Amino acid sequence: NIKAVVLHNEQQTQLTSDGRLVTTENRAVKILTREGRREAVAYALYLVSSGKVREITAWLIRPDGTTKEYDKKTIIDRISDPDDVYDEYRVKIIDGTSDVDVGSIFGYTIVSEDRPLFFQDRYIFQDDLPTIYSRYSLSLPNGWKASSITFNNADIQPQVSGTNYTWELRNLSPIA
């Protein structure tokens, strides 16, 4: 039983010349069942000492065509694990589960910044939901190059334009 379908899943990552990773995530999910309502949540995890969430916004399109935008007052900012006293990770959350009906589309954009210790990134093209469109883009400073390893799929070669790389997949089945 498919509870929801990912219409759009995209991450754009830029490594700046001063070593910051700026990441923009865009995701839109159509809710197909009552159980699928739990997919109407935006999560932005960040490390207090080296990262921040620049922006988190979300929106909802109801089956009747009316819309709702979630403003800054709806953002919850808390430690990622309330049971861990020394946890340096925090999470910003927009929870739309109480507003969503079957047939609704919930979407969000998250812009975050980080100063990583290692210049390695990962992107998950698919999860436990069918995914229509999934794309990862990487923009590097001049003189840098990227390589990739693909798990659970055929090797995906990026489209390359200068120091910009894009990997894209469509019509993905859920991972069991």
Coordinates of N, CA and C in Angstrom, one line a residue:
N1 N 0.8 -1.2 0.0 CA 0.0 0.0 0.0 C 0.9 1.2 0.0
I2 N 0.8 2.0 -1.0 CA 1.6 3.2 -1.2 C 0.9 4.4 -0.5
K3 N 1.6 5.0 0.5 CA 1.0 6.0 1.4 C 1.2 7.4 0.8
A4 N 2.2 7.6 0.0 CA 2.5 8.9 -0.6 C 3.5 8.7 -1.7
V5 N 3.6 9.7 -2.6 CA 4.6 9.7 -3.7 C 5.4 11.0 -3.7
V6 N 6.7 10.8 -3.9 CA 7.6 12.0 -4.0 C 7.5 12.5 -5.4
L7 N 7.0 13.7 -5.6 CA 6.9 14.3 -6.9 C 8.2 14.9 -7.3
H8 N 8.9 15.5 -6.4 CA 10.1 16.3 -6.6 C 11.1 16.2 -5.4
N9 N 12.3 15.7 -5.7 CA 13.3 15.6 -4.6 C 14.6 16.1 -5.2
E10 N 15.1 17.2 -4.7 CA 16.3 17.8 -5.3 C 17.2 18.5 -4.2
Q11 N 18.4 18.3 -4.4 CA 19.4 19.0 -3.5 C 20.5 19.6 -4.4
Q12 N 20.7 20.9 -4.1 CA 21.7 21.7 -4.8 C 22.8 22.0 -3.7
T13 N 24.0 21.6 -4.0 CA 25.1 21.8 -3.0 C 26.2 22.7 -3.7
Q14 N 26.6 23.7 -3.0 CA 27.7 24.6 -3.5 C 28.8 24.6 -2.5
L15 N 30.0 24.3 -2.9 CA 31.2 24.5 -2.1 C 31.8 25.8 -2.4
T16 N 31.8 26.7 -1.5 CA 32.3 28.1 -1.8 C 33.9 28.0 -1.7
S17 N 34.5 29.0 -2.2 CA 36.0 29.0 -2.2 C 36.6 29.2 -0.8
D18 N 35.7 29.6 0.2 CA 36.2 29.7 1.6 C 35.9 28.5 2.4
G19 N 35.4 27.4 1.7 CA 35.2 26.2 2.4 C 33.8 25.9 3.1
R20 N 32.8 26.8 2.7 CA 31.5 26.6 3.2 C 30.7 25.7 2.3
L21 N 29.8 24.8 2.8 CA 28.9 24.1 2.0 C 27.5 24.8 2.1
V22 N 27.0 25.3 1.0 CA 25.6 25.8 1.1 C 24.7 24.9 0.3
T23 N 23.7 24.4 1.0 CA 22.8 23.4 0.5 C 21.4 23.8 0.4
T24 N 20.8 23.6 -0.7 CA 19.3 23.9 -0.9 C 18.6 22.6 -1.2
E25 N 17.6 22.3 -0.4 CA 16.8 21.1 -0.6 C 15.4 21.5 -0.9
N26 N 14.9 20.9 -2.0 CA 13.5 21.1 -2.4 C 12.8 19.8 -2.5
R27 N 11.6 19.7 -1.9 CA 10.9 18.4 -1.9 C 9.4 18.7 -1.9
A28 N 8.7 17.9 -2.7 CA 7.2 17.9 -2.7 C 6.7 16.5 -2.7
V29 N 5.7 16.3 -1.9 CA 5.2 14.9 -1.7 C 3.6 15.0 -1.8
K30 N 3.1 14.1 -2.6 CA 1.6 14.0 -2.6 C 1.1 12.9 -1.7
I31 N 0.2 13.2 -0.8 CA -0.3 12.3 0.2 C -1.4 11.5 -0.4
L32 N -1.3 10.2 -0.3 CA -2.3 9.3 -1.0 C -3.2 8.6 0.0
T33 N -2.7 8.4 1.3 CA -3.5 7.8 2.3 C -3.4 8.5 3.6
R34 N -4.3 8.2 4.6 CA -4.2 8.8 5.9 C -2.8 8.6 6.6
E35 N -2.3 7.4 6.4 CA -1.0 7.1 6.9 C 0.1 7.9 6.3
G36 N -0.1 8.3 5.1 CA 0.9 9.2 4.4 C 1.0 10.6 4.9
R37 N 0.1 11.0 5.8 CA 0.2 12.3 6.3 C 1.5 12.6 7.1
R38 N 2.1 11.6 7.6 CA 3.3 11.8 8.4 C 4.5 12.2 7.5
E39 N 4.3 12.2 6.2 CA 5.3 12.6 5.2 C 5.3 14.2 5.1
A40 N 4.3 14.8 5.7 CA 4.2 16.3 5.6 C 5.0 17.0 6.6
V41 N 6.3 16.7 6.7 CA 7.1 17.3 7.7 C 8.5 17.7 7.0
A42 N 9.0 18.9 7.3 CA 10.3 19.3 6.8 C 11.2 19.3 8.0
Y43 N 12.4 18.6 7.9 CA 13.4 18.6 8.9 C 14.7 19.2 8.4
A44 N 15.3 20.0 9.2 CA 16.6 20.6 8.9 C 17.6 20.3 10.1
L45 N 18.5 19.4 9.9 CA 19.4 19.1 11.0 C 20.7 19.9 10.8
Y46 N 21.2 20.4 11.9 CA 22.5 21.2 11.8 C 23.3 21.1 13.1
L47 N 24.6 21.2 13.0 CA 25.5 21.1 14.1 C 25.8 22.6 14.6
V48 N 25.5 22.8 15.8 CA 25.6 24.1 16.4 C 26.9 24.8 16.2
S49 N 28.0 24.1 16.3 CA 29.4 24.7 16.2 C 29.8 25.0 14.8
S50 N 29.2 24.4 13.8 CA 29.7 24.7 12.5 C 28.6 25.0 11.4
G51 N 27.4 24.9 11.8 CA 26.4 25.0 10.7 C 25.2 25.9 11.2
K52 N 24.4 26.2 10.2 CA 23.1 26.9 10.5 C 22.1 26.7 9.4
V53 N 20.9 26.9 9.7 CA 19.8 26.8 8.7 C 19.5 28.3 8.4
R54 N 19.8 28.6 7.1 CA 19.5 30.0 6.7 C 18.1 30.2 6.5
E55 N 17.4 29.2 6.0 CA 15.9 29.4 5.7 C 15.3 28.0 5.7
I56 N 14.0 28.0 6.2 CA 13.2 26.8 6.1 C 11.8 27.3 5.8
T57 N 11.2 26.9 4.7 CA 9.8 27.3 4.4 C 9.1 26.1 3.9
A58 N 7.8 26.1 4.1 CA 7.0 25.0 3.6 C 5.6 25.5 3.1
W59 N 5.0 24.7 2.3 CA 3.7 25.1 1.8 C 2.8 23.8 1.6
L60 N 1.5 24.1 1.4 CA 0.6 23.0 1.2 C -0.4 23.4 0.2
I61 N -0.7 22.4 -0.7 CA -1.8 22.6 -1.7 C -2.8 21.5 -1.4
R62 N -4.0 22.0 -1.0 CA -5.1 21.1 -0.6 C -5.8 20.5 -1.9
P63 N -6.5 19.4 -1.7 CA -7.2 18.9 -2.9 C -8.2 19.8 -3.6
D64 N -8.7 20.8 -2.8 CA -9.6 21.8 -3.4 C -8.9 22.9 -4.1
G65 N -7.6 22.9 -4.1 CA -6.8 23.9 -4.7 C -6.4 25.1 -3.8
T66 N -6.9 25.1 -2.6 CA -6.5 26.2 -1.7 C -5.1 25.9 -1.2
T67 N -4.4 26.9 -0.8 CA -3.0 26.8 -0.3 C -2.8 27.3 1.1
K68 N -1.7 26.8 1.7 CA -1.3 27.3 3.0 C 0.2 27.5 2.9
E69 N 0.7 28.6 3.4 CA 2.2 28.8 3.6 C 2.5 28.8 5.1
Y70 N 3.5 28.1 5.4 CA 4.0 28.0 6.8 C 5.0 29.1 7.1
D71 N 4.7 30.0 8.0 CA 5.6 31.1 8.3 C 6.6 30.7 9.4
K72 N 7.4 31.7 9.8 CA 8.5 31.5 10.8 C 7.9 31.1 12.2
K73 N 6.7 31.4 12.4 CA 6.1 31.1 13.7 C 5.8 29.6 13.9
T74 N 5.8 28.9 12.7 CA 5.5 27.5 12.8 C 6.7 26.6 12.9
I75 N 7.9 27.2 12.9 CA 9.2 26.5 13.0 C 9.5 26.1 14.4
I76 N 9.7 24.8 14.6 CA 10.2 24.3 15.9 C 11.7 24.1 15.8
D77 N 12.5 24.7 16.8 CA 13.9 24.5 16.8 C 14.3 23.8 18.1
R78 N 14.8 22.6 18.1 CA 15.1 21.9 19.3 C 16.3 21.0 19.1
I79 N 16.8 20.5 20.2 CA 17.9 19.5 20.1 C 17.5 18.3 19.4
S80 N 18.3 17.6 18.7 CA 17.9 16.5 17.8 C 17.5 15.3 18.6
D81 N 18.2 15.1 19.8 CA 17.9 13.9 20.6 C 17.7 14.4 22.0
P82 N 16.4 14.6 22.5 CA 16.1 15.1 23.8 C 16.7 14.3 24.9
D83 N 17.0 13.0 24.7 CA 17.6 12.1 25.7 C 19.1 12.2 25.8
D84 N 19.7 13.0 24.9 CA 21.2 13.1 25.0 C 21.6 14.5 25.5
V85 N 22.1 14.6 26.7 CA 22.5 15.8 27.3 C 23.5 16.6 26.6
Y86 N 24.5 15.9 25.9 CA 25.6 16.6 25.3 C 25.4 16.7 23.8
D87 N 24.2 16.6 23.3 CA 24.0 16.6 21.9 C 24.2 18.0 21.3
E88 N 25.1 18.1 20.3 CA 25.4 19.4 19.7 C 24.5 19.6 18.4
Y89 N 23.8 18.6 18.0 CA 22.9 18.7 16.8 C 21.6 19.2 17.2
R90 N 21.1 20.1 16.4 CA 19.7 20.7 16.5 C 19.0 20.4 15.3
V91 N 17.7 20.5 15.4 CA 16.8 20.3 14.2 C 15.7 21.4 14.2
K92 N 15.5 21.9 13.0 CA 14.4 22.8 12.8 C 13.3 22.0 12.0
I93 N 12.1 22.1 12.5 CA 11.0 21.3 12.0 C 9.8 22.2 11.6
I94 N 9.2 21.9 10.5 CA 7.9 22.4 10.2 C 7.0 21.2 10.0
D95 N 6.0 21.1 10.9 CA 5.1 19.9 10.9 C 3.7 20.3 10.3
G96 N 3.5 19.7 9.1 CA 2.2 20.0 8.5 C 1.2 18.8 8.6
T97 N 1.5 17.8 9.4 CA 0.7 16.6 9.4 C -0.8 16.9 9.8
S98 N -1.0 17.9 10.7 CA -2.4 18.1 11.1 C -3.2 18.9 10.1
D99 N -2.6 19.5 9.1 CA -3.2 20.2 8.0 C -3.5 19.4 6.8
V100 N -2.9 18.3 6.7 CA -2.9 17.5 5.4 C -4.1 16.6 5.3
D101 N -4.7 16.6 4.1 CA -5.7 15.6 3.8 C -5.2 14.7 2.7
V102 N -5.8 13.6 2.5 CA -5.5 12.7 1.3 C -5.7 13.5 0.1
G103 N -4.7 13.5 -0.8 CA -4.8 14.3 -2.1 C -4.0 15.6 -2.0
S104 N -3.6 16.0 -0.8 CA -2.8 17.2 -0.6 C -1.4 17.0 -1.1
I105 N -0.7 18.1 -1.4 CA 0.7 18.1 -1.8 C 1.4 19.0 -0.8
F106 N 2.4 18.5 -0.1 CA 3.2 19.2 0.9 C 4.6 19.4 0.3
G107 N 5.1 20.6 0.4 CA 6.4 20.9 -0.2 C 7.2 21.8 0.8
Y108 N 8.5 21.7 0.6 CA 9.4 22.6 1.4 C 10.7 22.9 0.7
T109 N 11.3 24.0 1.2 CA 12.7 24.4 0.8 C 13.5 24.6 2.1
I110 N 14.7 24.1 2.1 CA 15.6 24.3 3.2 C 16.9 24.8 2.7
V111 N 17.4 25.9 3.2 CA 18.7 26.4 2.8 C 19.6 26.3 4.0
S112 N 20.7 25.6 4.0 CA 21.6 25.4 5.1 C 23.0 25.7 4.8
E113 N 23.8 26.0 5.8 CA 25.2 26.3 5.6 C 26.0 25.5 6.6
D114 N 27.2 25.0 6.2 CA 28.0 24.2 7.1 C 29.5 24.4 6.7
R115 N 30.3 24.2 7.7 CA 31.8 24.2 7.5 C 32.2 22.8 7.8
P116 N 32.2 21.9 6.9 CA 32.5 20.5 7.2 C 34.0 20.2 7.4
L117 N 34.3 19.2 8.2 CA 35.7 18.8 8.4 C 36.2 18.0 7.2
F118 N 35.3 17.3 6.5 CA 35.7 16.5 5.3 C 34.8 17.0 4.2
F119 N 35.4 17.1 3.0 CA 34.6 17.5 1.8 C 34.0 16.3 1.1
Q120 N 33.0 15.7 1.8 CA 32.3 14.6 1.3 C 30.9 14.8 1.5
D121 N 30.0 14.5 0.5 CA 28.6 14.7 0.7 C 27.9 13.4 0.2
R122 N 26.7 13.3 0.6 CA 25.9 12.1 0.2 C 24.5 12.6 -0.1
Y123 N 23.9 11.9 -1.1 CA 22.5 12.2 -1.5 C 21.7 10.9 -1.6
I124 N 20.6 10.9 -1.1 CA 19.7 9.7 -1.2 C 18.6 10.0 -2.2
F125 N 18.7 9.3 -3.4 CA 17.8 9.5 -4.5 C 16.4 9.0 -4.2
Q126 N 16.3 8.0 -3.4 CA 15.0 7.4 -3.1 C 15.0 6.8 -1.7
D127 N 13.7 6.7 -1.2 CA 13.5 6.1 0.1 C 12.4 5.1 0.1
D128 N 11.6 5.1 1.1 CA 10.5 4.1 1.1 C 9.3 4.5 0.3
L129 N 9.4 5.6 -0.4 CA 8.3 6.1 -1.2 C 8.7 6.0 -2.7
P130 N 7.7 5.8 -3.6 CA 8.0 6.0 -5.0 C 8.4 7.4 -5.3
T131 N 9.4 7.6 -6.2 CA 9.9 9.0 -6.5 C 9.8 9.2 -8.0
I132 N 9.2 10.3 -8.4 CA 9.0 10.6 -9.8 C 10.3 11.3 -10.3
Y133 N 10.8 12.2 -9.5 CA 12.0 13.0 -10.0 C 13.0 13.2 -8.8
S134 N 14.2 12.9 -9.0 CA 15.2 13.1 -8.0 C 16.5 13.6 -8.6
R135 N 17.1 14.7 -8.1 CA 18.3 15.3 -8.7 C 19.2 15.8 -7.6
Y136 N 20.5 15.6 -7.8 CA 21.5 16.2 -7.0 C 22.5 17.0 -7.9
S137 N 22.7 18.2 -7.5 CA 23.6 19.1 -8.2 C 24.7 19.6 -7.3
L138 N 26.0 19.6 -7.8 CA 27.1 20.0 -7.0 C 27.9 21.1 -7.8
S139 N 28.2 22.2 -7.1 CA 28.9 23.3 -7.7 C 30.2 23.4 -6.9
L140 N 31.3 23.4 -7.6 CA 32.6 23.4 -6.9 C 33.4 24.7 -7.3
P141 N 34.4 25.1 -6.5 CA 35.3 26.2 -6.9 C 36.1 25.8 -8.1
N142 N 36.7 26.7 -8.8 CA 37.6 26.4 -9.9 C 38.7 25.6 -9.4
G143 N 39.1 24.6 -10.3 CA 40.2 23.7 -10.0 C 39.8 22.5 -9.2
W144 N 38.6 22.4 -8.7 CA 38.1 21.2 -8.0 C 37.5 20.3 -8.9
K145 N 37.4 19.0 -8.6 CA 36.7 18.0 -9.3 C 36.0 17.1 -8.4
A146 N 35.0 16.4 -8.9 CA 34.1 15.5 -8.0 C 34.1 14.1 -8.6
S147 N 34.0 13.1 -7.8 CA 33.8 11.8 -8.2 C 32.6 11.2 -7.3
S148 N 32.0 10.1 -7.8 CA 30.9 9.6 -7.1 C 30.9 8.1 -7.0
I149 N 30.2 7.6 -6.0 CA 30.0 6.1 -5.9 C 28.5 6.0 -5.7
T150 N 27.9 5.0 -6.5 CA 26.4 4.8 -6.4 C 26.2 3.5 -5.7
F151 N 25.3 3.5 -4.8 CA 24.9 2.2 -4.1 C 23.4 1.9 -4.5
N152 N 23.1 0.6 -4.6 CA 21.7 0.2 -4.9 C 21.1 0.6 -6.2
N153 N 22.0 0.9 -7.2 CA 21.5 1.3 -8.5 C 22.7 1.2 -9.5
A154 N 22.4 1.2 -10.7 CA 23.5 1.2 -11.7 C 24.3 2.5 -11.5
D155 N 25.6 2.4 -11.9 CA 26.4 3.6 -11.8 C 25.8 4.8 -12.5
I156 N 25.7 5.9 -11.8 CA 25.1 7.1 -12.4 C 26.2 8.1 -12.8
Q157 N 26.3 8.4 -14.0 CA 27.3 9.4 -14.4 C 26.7 10.8 -14.5
P158 N 27.3 11.8 -13.9 CA 26.8 13.1 -13.9 C 26.9 13.8 -15.2
Q159 N 26.0 14.8 -15.4 CA 26.2 15.8 -16.5 C 27.2 16.8 -15.9
V160 N 28.2 17.1 -16.7 CA 29.3 18.0 -16.2 C 29.4 19.2 -17.1
S161 N 29.4 20.4 -16.4 CA 29.6 21.6 -17.1 C 30.6 22.4 -16.3
G162 N 31.8 22.5 -16.7 CA 32.9 23.1 -15.9 C 33.0 22.5 -14.6
T163 N 32.8 23.2 -13.5 CA 32.8 22.6 -12.1 C 31.5 22.3 -11.6
N164 N 30.4 22.2 -12.4 CA 29.1 21.9 -12.0 C 28.7 20.5 -12.4
Y165 N 28.2 19.7 -11.5 CA 27.9 18.3 -11.7 C 26.4 18.1 -11.4
T166 N 25.7 17.3 -12.2 CA 24.3 17.0 -11.9 C 24.0 15.5 -12.1
W167 N 23.5 14.9 -11.1 CA 23.0 13.5 -11.2 C 21.5 13.5 -11.1
E168 N 20.8 12.7 -12.0 CA 19.4 12.8 -12.0 C 18.8 11.4 -12.3
L169 N 17.8 11.0 -11.6 CA 17.0 9.8 -11.8 C 15.5 10.1 -11.8
R170 N 14.8 9.2 -12.5 CA 13.3 9.4 -12.6 C 12.6 8.1 -12.3
N171 N 11.4 8.2 -11.9 CA 10.5 7.0 -11.8 C 11.1 5.9 -11.0
L172 N 11.5 6.2 -9.7 CA 12.1 5.2 -8.8 C 11.1 4.5 -8.0
S173 N 11.3 3.2 -7.9 CA 10.5 2.4 -7.0 C 10.9 2.6 -5.5
P174 N 10.0 2.4 -4.6 CA 10.4 2.5 -3.2 C 11.4 1.5 -2.8
I175 N 12.3 1.8 -1.8 CA 13.2 0.8 -1.3 C 12.5 0.1 -0.2
A176 N 12.5 -1.2 -0.3 CA 11.8 -2.1 0.7 C 12.5 -2.1 2.0

